[in-house]
Coordinates of C-alpha atoms in Angstrom, one line a residue:
X240 CA -0.1 0.0 0.1
X241 CA 0.9 3.7 0.0
X242 CA 2.6 4.9 3.2
X243 CA 4.4 8.1 4.2
X244 CA 6.9 8.9 6.9
X245 CA 5.8 12.1 8.5
X246 CA 7.1 14.4 11.1
X247 CA 9.4 13.6 13.9
X248 CA 6.7 13.2 16.8
X249 CA 6.0 15.5 19.2
X250 CA 9.3 16.3 21.0
X251 CA 10.5 19.3 23.2
X252 CA 13.9 20.4 23.8
X253 CA 15.0 23.1 26.3
X254 CA 18.2 24.4 25.9
X255 CA 20.6 25.3 29.0
X256 CA 21.3 28.8 28.0
X257 CA 19.4 32.2 27.6
X258 CA 17.7 30.9 24.5
X259 CA 13.9 30.5 24.2
X260 CA 12.6 27.0 24.7
X261 CA 11.5 25.5 21.2
X262 CA 8.8 22.9 20.7
X263 CA 8.3 20.9 17.7
X264 CA 4.9 19.9 17.1
X265 CA 3.9 17.3 14.6
X266 CA 1.5 14.6 13.8
X267 CA 2.0 11.2 11.9
X268 CA -0.5 10.6 9.2
X269 CA -0.5 7.0 7.2
X270 CA -2.1 7.0 3.8
X271 CA -3.5 3.5 3.0
X272 CA -4.2 2.2 -0.6
X273 CA -8.2 3.1 -0.2
X274 CA -7.2 6.6 0.4
X275 CA -8.1 6.8 4.2
X276 CA -6.2 8.9 6.5
X277 CA -5.2 8.2 10.2
X278 CA -4.0 10.6 12.9
X279 CA -1.9 9.1 15.5
X280 CA -1.9 12.0 17.9
X281 CA 0.4 14.4 19.5
X282 CA 2.6 14.3 22.6
X283 CA 3.6 17.9 22.9
X284 CA 2.5 18.4 26.5
X285 CA 4.1 15.4 28.2
X286 CA 7.4 16.0 26.4
X287 CA 7.2 19.7 27.4
X288 CA 6.8 18.8 31.3
X289 CA 9.7 16.4 31.2
X290 CA 12.0 18.8 29.5
X291 CA 11.0 21.6 32.0
X292 CA 11.8 19.3 34.8
X293 CA 15.2 18.5 33.6
X294 CA 15.9 22.2 33.1
X295 CA 15.0 23.1 36.6
X296 CA 17.4 20.6 38.0
X297 CA 20.3 21.7 36.1
X298 CA 19.8 25.5 35.8
X299 CA 18.2 26.4 39.3
X300 CA 19.8 29.9 39.5
X301 CA 19.1 31.0 35.8
X302 CA 15.5 29.9 36.0
X303 CA 14.4 32.6 38.4
X304 CA 16.1 35.2 36.2
X305 CA 14.3 33.9 33.1
X306 CA 10.9 33.2 34.5
X307 CA 9.5 36.2 33.0
X308 CA 10.6 35.6 29.6
X309 CA 9.6 32.1 29.5
X310 CA 6.0 33.2 30.7
X311 CA 5.8 35.8 28.0
X312 CA 7.3 33.5 25.1
X313 CA 4.6 31.8 23.0
X314 CA 5.2 28.3 21.7
X315 CA 5.8 28.1 17.9
X316 CA 5.1 25.0 16.0
X317 CA 7.3 23.9 13.1
X318 CA 5.3 22.6 10.1
X319 CA 6.7 19.8 7.7
X320 CA 5.3 19.1 4.3
X321 CA 4.4 15.5 3.8
X322 CA 5.4 13.5 0.5
X323 CA 3.7 10.4 -0.6
X324 CA 6.2 7.8 -1.8
X325 CA 5.6 4.3 -3.3
X326 CA 6.6 1.4 -1.0
X327 CA 9.5 -0.2 -2.3
X328 CA 9.0 -3.7 -3.7
X329 CA 11.6 -6.4 -2.6
X330 CA 12.4 -8.8 -5.6
X331 CA 15.0 -11.0 -4.0
X332 CA 18.4 -12.0 -5.5
X333 CA 16.5 -14.2 -8.4
X334 CA 13.3 -12.8 -10.1
X335 CA 12.3 -14.3 -13.3
X336 CA 8.4 -13.8 -13.3
X337 CA 8.6 -11.1 -15.8
X338 CA 11.2 -12.7 -18.0
X339 CA 10.3 -13.5 -21.8
X340 CA 11.5 -16.4 -23.7
X341 CA 11.1 -17.4 -27.3
X342 CA 9.2 -20.5 -28.6
X343 CA 12.2 -22.4 -29.5
X344 CA 13.9 -21.9 -26.2
X345 CA 10.6 -23.0 -24.4
X346 CA 10.2 -26.2 -26.6
X347 CA 14.1 -27.1 -25.8
X348 CA 14.6 -26.1 -22.2
X349 CA 11.0 -27.3 -20.9
X350 CA 10.7 -30.0 -23.2
X351 CA 7.3 -29.0 -24.5
X352 CA 5.6 -29.4 -28.0
X353 CA 4.5 -26.5 -30.4
X354 CA 0.6 -27.4 -29.4
X355 CA 1.4 -26.8 -25.8
X356 CA 2.4 -23.1 -26.5
X357 CA -0.7 -22.5 -28.4
X358 CA -2.4 -22.5 -25.2
X359 CA -0.2 -19.8 -23.5
X360 CA -0.4 -16.1 -23.8
X361 CA 1.5 -14.7 -27.0
X362 CA 3.2 -11.4 -26.7
X363 CA 4.6 -9.3 -29.6
X364 CA 7.9 -7.8 -28.9
X365 CA 10.4 -5.9 -30.9
X366 CA 12.9 -8.2 -32.7
X367 CA 16.4 -8.0 -32.2
X368 CA 17.3 -9.2 -35.9
X369 CA 17.4 -6.9 -38.8
X370 CA 15.2 -9.0 -41.1
X371 CA 12.1 -8.9 -38.9
X372 CA 10.4 -6.2 -37.0
X373 CA 8.5 -8.4 -34.4
X374 CA 8.6 -11.7 -32.9
X375 CA 6.4 -13.8 -30.5
X376 CA 7.5 -14.4 -26.9
X377 CA 6.0 -16.0 -23.9
X378 CA 6.1 -15.2 -20.3
X379 CA 8.8 -17.5 -18.4
X380 CA 6.3 -18.1 -15.5
X381 CA 3.5 -19.4 -17.9
X382 CA 5.9 -21.8 -19.6
X383 CA 7.3 -23.2 -16.2
X384 CA 3.8 -23.7 -15.1
X385 CA 2.6 -25.4 -18.6
X386 CA 6.0 -27.5 -18.1
X387 CA 5.0 -28.7 -14.7
X388 CA 1.4 -29.3 -15.7
X389 CA 2.8 -31.7 -18.7
X390 CA 5.4 -33.4 -16.9
X391 CA 3.9 -33.6 -13.4
X392 CA 6.8 -32.7 -11.3
X393 CA 10.4 -30.9 -11.5
X394 CA 12.2 -34.4 -11.0
X395 CA 10.4 -35.8 -14.2
X396 CA 11.3 -32.9 -16.1
X397 CA 14.9 -33.0 -15.1
X398 CA 14.8 -36.8 -16.3
X399 CA 13.4 -35.9 -19.5
X400 CA 15.9 -33.2 -20.1
X401 CA 18.6 -35.7 -19.4
X402 CA 17.1 -38.3 -21.8
X403 CA 17.1 -35.6 -24.5
X404 CA 20.6 -34.7 -23.9
X405 CA 21.8 -38.3 -24.4
X406 CA 19.7 -38.6 -27.5
X407 CA 21.4 -35.4 -28.8
X408 CA 24.8 -36.8 -28.2
X409 CA 24.0 -40.2 -29.9
X410 CA 22.4 -38.0 -32.8
X411 CA 25.9 -35.8 -33.5
X412 CA 28.0 -39.0 -33.1
X413 CA 25.7 -40.9 -35.8
X414 CA 25.7 -37.7 -37.9
X415 CA 29.6 -37.4 -38.0
X416 CA 29.6 -41.1 -38.9
X417 CA 27.2 -40.8 -41.8
X418 CA 29.3 -37.5 -43.0
X419 CA 32.3 -39.7 -42.9
X420 CA 30.8 -42.2 -45.1
X421 CA 29.6 -39.5 -47.5
X422 CA 32.9 -38.2 -47.9
X423 CA 34.5 -41.7 -48.5
X424 CA 31.8 -42.3 -51.2
X425 CA 32.4 -39.1 -52.8
X426 CA 36.2 -39.6 -52.9
X427 CA 35.5 -43.2 -54.6
X428 CA 32.9 -42.4 -57.1
X429 CA 34.0 -38.8 -57.8
X430 CA 32.4 -35.6 -56.6
X431 CA 29.8 -34.0 -59.1
X432 CA 28.8 -31.3 -56.8
X433 CA 29.4 -27.9 -57.9
X434 CA 32.5 -26.0 -56.9
X435 CA 32.0 -24.4 -53.5
X436 CA 32.9 -21.0 -52.5
X437 CA 35.9 -22.0 -50.8
X438 CA 37.3 -23.4 -53.9
X439 CA 36.6 -20.1 -55.9
X440 CA 38.6 -18.2 -53.5
X441 CA 41.9 -19.5 -55.0
X442 CA 40.9 -18.2 -58.6
X443 CA 40.9 -14.4 -57.7
X444 CA 42.5 -12.0 -55.1
X445 CA 44.7 -13.2 -52.4
X446 CA 44.0 -17.0 -52.9
X447 CA 45.0 -16.5 -56.6
X448 CA 48.3 -14.9 -55.6
X449 CA 49.1 -17.6 -53.0
X450 CA 48.4 -20.5 -55.5
X451 CA 50.6 -18.9 -58.2
X452 CA 53.3 -18.5 -55.5
X453 CA 53.2 -22.2 -54.3
X454 CA 53.5 -23.5 -58.0
X455 CA 56.5 -21.5 -58.9
X456 CA 58.3 -21.8 -55.5
X457 CA 57.7 -25.4 -55.8
X458 CA 59.5 -25.6 -58.8
X459 CA 62.4 -23.4 -57.9
X460 CA 63.2 -25.5 -55.0
X461 CA 63.3 -28.7 -57.2
X462 CA 65.8 -27.0 -59.7
X463 CA 67.7 -25.4 -57.0
X464 CA 68.1 -28.6 -54.9
X465 CA 69.7 -30.2 -58.2
X466 CA 72.1 -27.4 -58.5
X467 CA 73.0 -27.7 -54.9
X468 CA 73.7 -31.5 -55.5
X469 CA 75.9 -30.8 -58.5
X470 CA 77.8 -27.7 -57.3
X471 CA 78.1 -28.0 -53.4
X472 CA 77.7 -24.3 -53.3
X473 CA 76.5 -22.9 -49.7
X474 CA 74.8 -20.1 -51.4
X475 CA 73.1 -22.5 -53.7
X476 CA 71.8 -24.6 -50.4
X477 CA 70.5 -21.4 -48.9
X478 CA 68.4 -20.7 -51.9
X479 CA 66.9 -24.1 -51.8
X480 CA 66.0 -23.9 -48.4
X481 CA 64.5 -20.5 -49.0
X482 CA 62.4 -21.8 -51.9
X483 CA 61.3 -24.8 -49.6
X484 CA 60.3 -22.5 -46.9
X485 CA 58.4 -20.3 -49.2
X486 CA 56.5 -23.3 -50.5
X487 CA 55.5 -24.6 -47.1
X488 CA 54.6 -21.2 -45.8
X489 CA 52.3 -20.6 -48.8
X490 CA 50.7 -23.9 -48.4
X491 CA 50.1 -22.9 -44.9
X492 CA 48.5 -19.6 -46.2
X493 CA 46.1 -21.2 -48.4
X494 CA 44.9 -23.5 -45.4
X495 CA 44.5 -20.0 -43.5
X496 CA 42.5 -18.6 -46.4
X497 CA 40.3 -21.9 -46.7
X498 CA 39.6 -21.7 -43.1
X499 CA 38.9 -18.0 -42.9
X500 CA 36.0 -18.6 -45.1
X501 CA 34.1 -20.9 -42.5
X502 CA 30.7 -19.4 -41.3
X503 CA 30.3 -18.3 -37.6
X504 CA 29.1 -20.9 -35.1
X505 CA 28.1 -20.8 -31.6
X506 CA 31.7 -21.4 -30.5
X507 CA 33.2 -18.7 -32.7
X508 CA 30.2 -15.9 -33.2
X509 CA 32.7 -13.5 -35.0
X510 CA 33.6 -16.0 -37.6
X511 CA 37.2 -17.3 -38.4
X512 CA 38.7 -14.5 -40.4
X513 CA 41.5 -14.3 -38.0
X514 CA 42.9 -17.6 -39.4
X515 CA 44.7 -15.8 -42.1
X516 CA 46.6 -13.9 -39.6
X517 CA 47.4 -17.0 -37.5
X518 CA 48.5 -18.7 -40.6
X519 CA 50.8 -15.7 -41.6
X520 CA 52.2 -15.6 -38.1
X521 CA 53.2 -19.3 -38.1
X522 CA 54.7 -18.6 -41.7
X523 CA 56.8 -15.9 -40.3
X524 CA 58.0 -18.1 -37.5
X525 CA 58.7 -20.9 -40.1
X526 CA 60.5 -18.5 -42.4
X527 CA 62.7 -17.7 -39.3
X528 CA 63.4 -21.1 -38.0
X529 CA 63.7 -22.9 -41.4
X530 CA 65.0 -20.4 -43.9
X531 CA 67.2 -18.2 -41.7
X532 CA 68.2 -20.7 -39.3
X533 CA 69.7 -23.4 -41.9
X534 CA 71.1 -20.6 -44.2
X535 CA 73.0 -19.3 -41.1
X536 CA 74.1 -22.8 -40.1
X537 CA 75.3 -23.8 -43.4
X538 CA 77.2 -20.5 -43.8
X539 CA 78.9 -20.6 -40.6
X540 CA 80.0 -24.3 -41.5
X541 CA 81.3 -23.2 -44.9
X542 CA 83.5 -20.6 -43.0
X543 CA 84.7 -23.0 -40.5
X544 CA 85.2 -25.9 -43.0
X545 CA 85.8 -24.4 -46.6
X546 CA 85.8 -26.8 -49.5
X547 CA 86.3 -25.9 -53.2
X548 CA 83.2 -25.2 -55.4
X549 CA 82.4 -27.0 -58.6
X550 CA 81.5 -25.6 -61.7
X551 CA 78.8 -22.8 -61.2
X552 CA 77.5 -22.7 -64.8
X553 CA 74.3 -24.5 -64.1
X554 CA 73.9 -22.7 -60.9
X555 CA 73.8 -19.5 -62.6
X556 CA 71.4 -20.8 -65.2
X557 CA 69.0 -21.8 -62.3
X558 CA 69.5 -18.6 -60.4
X559 CA 68.5 -16.7 -63.6
X560 CA 65.4 -18.7 -64.2
X561 CA 64.4 -18.5 -60.4
X562 CA 64.9 -14.5 -60.7
X563 CA 62.4 -14.5 -63.7
X564 CA 59.9 -16.7 -62.0
X565 CA 60.2 -15.1 -58.4
X566 CA 59.9 -11.6 -60.3
X567 CA 56.8 -12.7 -61.8
X568 CA 55.2 -13.7 -58.6
X569 CA 56.4 -10.3 -56.9
X570 CA 54.6 -8.4 -59.7
X571 CA 51.2 -10.3 -59.2
X572 CA 51.4 -9.7 -55.5
X573 CA 52.4 -6.0 -56.1
X574 CA 49.4 -5.5 -58.5
X575 CA 46.9 -7.3 -56.0
X576 CA 48.1 -5.1 -53.3
X577 CA 47.8 -1.8 -55.4
X578 CA 44.3 -2.8 -56.4
X579 CA 43.2 -3.5 -52.6
X580 CA 44.9 -0.4 -51.2
X581 CA 43.1 1.8 -53.9
X582 CA 39.9 0.4 -52.9
X583 CA 40.5 1.1 -49.3
X584 CA 41.8 4.7 -50.1
X585 CA 45.2 3.7 -48.5
X586 CA 48.7 4.1 -49.8
X587 CA 50.8 1.0 -50.9
X588 CA 53.0 1.5 -47.8
X589 CA 50.1 1.9 -45.4
X590 CA 48.3 -1.2 -46.7
X591 CA 51.4 -3.3 -46.3
X592 CA 52.3 -2.0 -42.9
X593 CA 48.9 -2.3 -41.3
X594 CA 48.7 -5.9 -42.7
X595 CA 45.3 -5.4 -44.2
X596 CA 45.7 -8.6 -46.3
X597 CA 48.0 -10.8 -44.5
X598 CA 48.1 -13.5 -46.9
X599 CA 49.3 -11.2 -50.0
X600 CA 51.6 -9.4 -47.6
X601 CA 53.4 -12.9 -46.7
X602 CA 53.8 -13.5 -50.6
X603 CA 55.0 -10.1 -51.2
X604 CA 57.6 -10.1 -48.7
X605 CA 58.8 -13.4 -49.5
X606 CA 59.1 -12.8 -53.2
X607 CA 60.9 -9.5 -52.5
X608 CA 63.3 -11.3 -50.4
X609 CA 63.7 -14.1 -52.9
X610 CA 64.7 -11.7 -55.6
X611 CA 67.2 -9.9 -53.5
X612 CA 68.6 -13.1 -52.2
X613 CA 69.2 -14.3 -55.8
X614 CA 71.0 -11.1 -56.4
X615 CA 73.1 -11.8 -53.4
X616 CA 73.7 -15.5 -54.1
X617 CA 74.8 -14.7 -57.5
X618 CA 77.2 -11.8 -56.5
X619 CA 78.9 -14.1 -53.9
X620 CA 79.1 -17.2 -56.3
X621 CA 80.7 -14.8 -59.1
X622 CA 83.2 -13.4 -56.4
X623 CA 83.9 -17.3 -55.6
X624 CA 84.4 -18.2 -59.4
X625 CA 86.8 -15.1 -60.1
X626 CA 88.9 -15.3 -56.8
X627 CA 88.6 -18.9 -56.1
X628 CA 88.0 -18.1 -52.4
X629 CA 85.1 -20.3 -51.1
X630 CA 84.6 -17.8 -48.2
X631 CA 82.6 -15.4 -50.5
X632 CA 80.1 -18.2 -50.9
X633 CA 79.6 -18.9 -47.3
X634 CA 79.3 -15.2 -46.6
X635 CA 76.5 -14.9 -49.4
X636 CA 74.7 -17.8 -47.3
X637 CA 74.9 -15.6 -44.3
X638 CA 73.4 -12.7 -46.1
X639 CA 70.6 -14.6 -47.2
X640 CA 69.8 -15.8 -44.0
X641 CA 70.1 -12.4 -42.5
X642 CA 67.6 -11.1 -45.2
X643 CA 65.1 -14.0 -44.3
X644 CA 65.3 -13.3 -40.7
X645 CA 64.4 -9.3 -41.2
X646 CA 61.3 -10.6 -43.3
X647 CA 60.2 -13.0 -40.7
X648 CA 60.6 -10.5 -37.9
X649 CA 58.6 -7.8 -39.6
X650 CA 55.8 -10.7 -40.5
X651 CA 55.8 -11.7 -36.7
X652 CA 55.5 -8.1 -35.6
X653 CA 52.6 -7.0 -37.9
X654 CA 50.3 -10.1 -37.4
X655 CA 50.7 -10.2 -33.7
X656 CA 49.5 -6.6 -33.8
X657 CA 46.6 -7.5 -35.8
X658 CA 45.7 -10.5 -33.6
X659 CA 45.9 -8.4 -30.4
X660 CA 43.1 -6.2 -31.7
X661 CA 44.5 -2.7 -32.6
X662 CA 42.4 0.5 -32.8
X663 CA 41.4 1.9 -36.2
X664 CA 43.1 4.9 -37.7
X665 CA 41.9 8.3 -35.7
X666 CA 40.2 9.8 -38.7
X667 CA 37.9 7.0 -39.3
X668 CA 37.1 6.9 -35.5
X669 CA 36.4 10.5 -35.7
X670 CA 33.9 9.9 -38.6
X671 CA 32.0 7.2 -36.5
X672 CA 31.8 9.4 -33.6
X673 CA 30.7 12.5 -35.3
X674 CA 27.9 10.4 -37.2
X675 CA 26.5 9.2 -33.7
X676 CA 26.8 12.8 -32.2
X677 CA 24.9 14.3 -35.1
X678 CA 21.7 12.5 -34.3
X679 CA 19.3 14.5 -32.1
X680 CA 18.5 11.6 -29.8
X681 CA 22.3 11.5 -28.6
X682 CA 23.6 14.1 -25.9
X683 CA 27.1 12.7 -25.6
X684 CA 29.3 9.7 -26.2
X685 CA 31.8 8.4 -23.9
X686 CA 34.4 5.5 -23.6
X687 CA 34.5 4.8 -27.5
X688 CA 36.5 1.7 -28.7
X689 CA 36.6 0.7 -32.3
X690 CA 38.8 -2.5 -32.9
X691 CA 39.9 -3.7 -36.3
X692 CA 39.3 -7.4 -36.3
X693 CA 41.1 -7.9 -39.4
X694 CA 40.1 -8.3 -43.1
X695 CA 38.3 -4.9 -43.0
X696 CA 36.2 -5.7 -40.2
X697 CA 35.6 -3.3 -37.2
X698 CA 33.8 -3.6 -34.2
X699 CA 32.6 -0.3 -32.6
X700 CA 31.5 0.0 -28.8
X701 CA 30.5 3.3 -27.0
X702 CA 28.3 4.2 -24.0
X703 CA 25.8 6.7 -25.3
X704 CA 24.0 9.4 -22.9
X705 CA 20.6 9.7 -24.6
X706 CA 18.5 12.6 -24.4
X707 CA 15.4 11.5 -22.7
X708 CA 13.1 14.2 -23.9
X709 CA 13.6 13.4 -27.3
X710 CA 13.0 9.7 -26.7
X711 CA 9.8 10.7 -24.9
X712 CA 8.6 13.2 -27.7
X713 CA 9.3 10.6 -30.3
X714 CA 7.0 8.2 -28.3
X715 CA 4.4 10.9 -27.9
X716 CA 4.4 11.6 -31.5
X717 CA 3.2 8.0 -32.4
X718 CA 0.4 8.4 -29.6
X719 CA -3.1 9.8 -29.7
X720 CA -2.9 12.8 -27.6
X721 CA -6.4 13.1 -27.1
X722 CA -6.8 9.7 -25.7
X723 CA -3.8 10.1 -23.7
X724 CA -5.2 13.2 -22.1
X725 CA -8.4 11.4 -21.4
X726 CA -6.5 8.7 -19.6
X727 CA -4.4 11.2 -17.4
X728 CA -7.7 13.0 -16.4
X729 CA -9.1 9.6 -15.3
X730 CA -6.4 9.1 -13.0
X731 CA -7.9 9.7 -9.5
X732 CA -6.3 7.1 -7.1
X733 CA -2.9 6.0 -6.5
X734 CA -3.2 2.6 -8.0
X735 CA -4.6 4.1 -11.1
X736 CA -1.5 6.4 -11.2
X737 CA 0.9 3.5 -10.7
X738 CA -0.9 1.6 -13.7
X739 CA -0.6 4.7 -16.0
X740 CA 3.1 4.9 -15.5
X741 CA 4.1 1.4 -15.6
X742 CA 2.2 1.2 -19.0
X743 CA 3.7 4.3 -20.6
X744 CA 7.0 3.7 -18.8
X745 CA 7.5 0.2 -20.5
X746 CA 6.6 1.7 -23.8
X747 CA 9.1 4.3 -23.6
X748 CA 11.9 2.0 -22.8
X749 CA 10.8 -0.1 -26.1
X750 CA 11.2 3.2 -27.6
X751 CA 14.7 3.7 -26.4
X752 CA 15.5 0.0 -27.5
X753 CA 14.3 1.0 -30.8
X754 CA 16.5 4.0 -31.1
X755 CA 19.5 2.0 -30.3
X756 CA 18.6 -0.3 -33.0
X757 CA 18.2 2.3 -35.6
X758 CA 21.5 4.0 -34.7
X759 CA 23.4 0.7 -34.9
X760 CA 21.7 0.2 -38.4
X761 CA 22.7 3.4 -39.6
X762 CA 26.1 3.1 -38.4
X763 CA 26.5 -0.1 -40.4
X764 CA 25.2 1.3 -43.5
X765 CA 27.3 4.4 -43.6
X766 CA 30.4 2.4 -42.9
X767 CA 30.4 -0.9 -44.6
X768 CA 33.5 -2.0 -42.6
X769 CA 31.6 -1.7 -39.5
X770 CA 30.4 -5.4 -38.9
X771 CA 29.6 -5.2 -35.1
X772 CA 28.3 -2.3 -33.2
X773 CA 27.6 -2.2 -29.2
X774 CA 26.0 0.7 -27.7
X775 CA 25.5 0.9 -24.0
X776 CA 22.9 3.4 -22.6
X777 CA 24.7 5.6 -20.1

């Protein structure tokens, strides 16, 4: 019910000084839900008598001198305004009576049938999905009551849930076996299914660049290995190892590209686009360990135990062919990066440093290092041929290893930064913030975070201070003002006031949620890179 806490009761205080006695007169009034008023009386007289007795005992001499003043001083009551407040409702640590759940959740969690839900109250709510405006939900309390009616007791419901869980596990195991058999059937009889989207990724863009690099580097490794076996050159060995490392790393990049195309699932709601960065990071580590490590090792062994080098004619021919093939792959990677950088409005250097496309970046840097390493190896082998000193050849191997180590360090750094979740460019962040602040429903924006999730996907988060007056006006513009005024005039009791405020308060909260959805949708439409928007109400 409605209750008010009133004046402080009837109390009287006599101060032990020359001041006049002050008496506080008040009454306690309690308002009940039916509008009745009760007076709990006053205690002014008794409190005053007790106060005067204490005063006489403590200040006997001053009482005689001030007796005339006390008799001539009237008592002045202090009036306190009474405010009616709604009694606070205690909900407890767990309150689910007003919770809404969807039909799918009601069927799965409470083991009901769709026919059971037809008998329950249906409530239309604003949909959280972009493709639908409203969807049907049910009160959780109604669903729980219906489940107890169907199953008889909570224990029976728990047993049914356990049985269904076991059946689901068996179904998944059977589904896995059937998929395995289907895959073996396709392998044996051939697959006539149209080419999937994952396969088409390797015929354009970064996938095409990676596949071209795999073919060329594989051939280069084979011919360089033959040249090393024939000549015994340390520089040629480093080149063969370099081509082998490039081939393995680019095969790993191809795996990352195929995995990044997987659709999001409940375990990975934001998708698998970071698989490209993971593959590039592992590729950088592989270049460092396999390419740079073996080149350094072979160069150091050549310095410690030099041996004469055989005819280098075939080695020069193979290096020339490798230079042409690596240069062709490098041009393919450069053209792809230029096209992508132009589409993003970035320079070539910015696109590479920011690691916008990690797969193409790896091919670009590996092929650039391959071209330079071919030049270094040819130079050192030429010096060895002219002077007959094998130390030049070993120095060339160390130079190739150092070049590979530099490339691998750059790849490890850039891909690690991308996986850690770096912020977007300040200019882009400023545009997003200004786009939100220009909306009339927004007062201010705080704690803005915009993270580059990789592959041109941005996640934007901000705490928004909404203008409640604008939200309320938007709600009123959609209402019949005459009908709303009649509802206000019909409010006579406290219960009617509570019902009126609860009804329109919930509708205004729904309007606020609709405004949040509108802002998120507009932000995504104006900025295609923004895939996930989280706006929190401040």
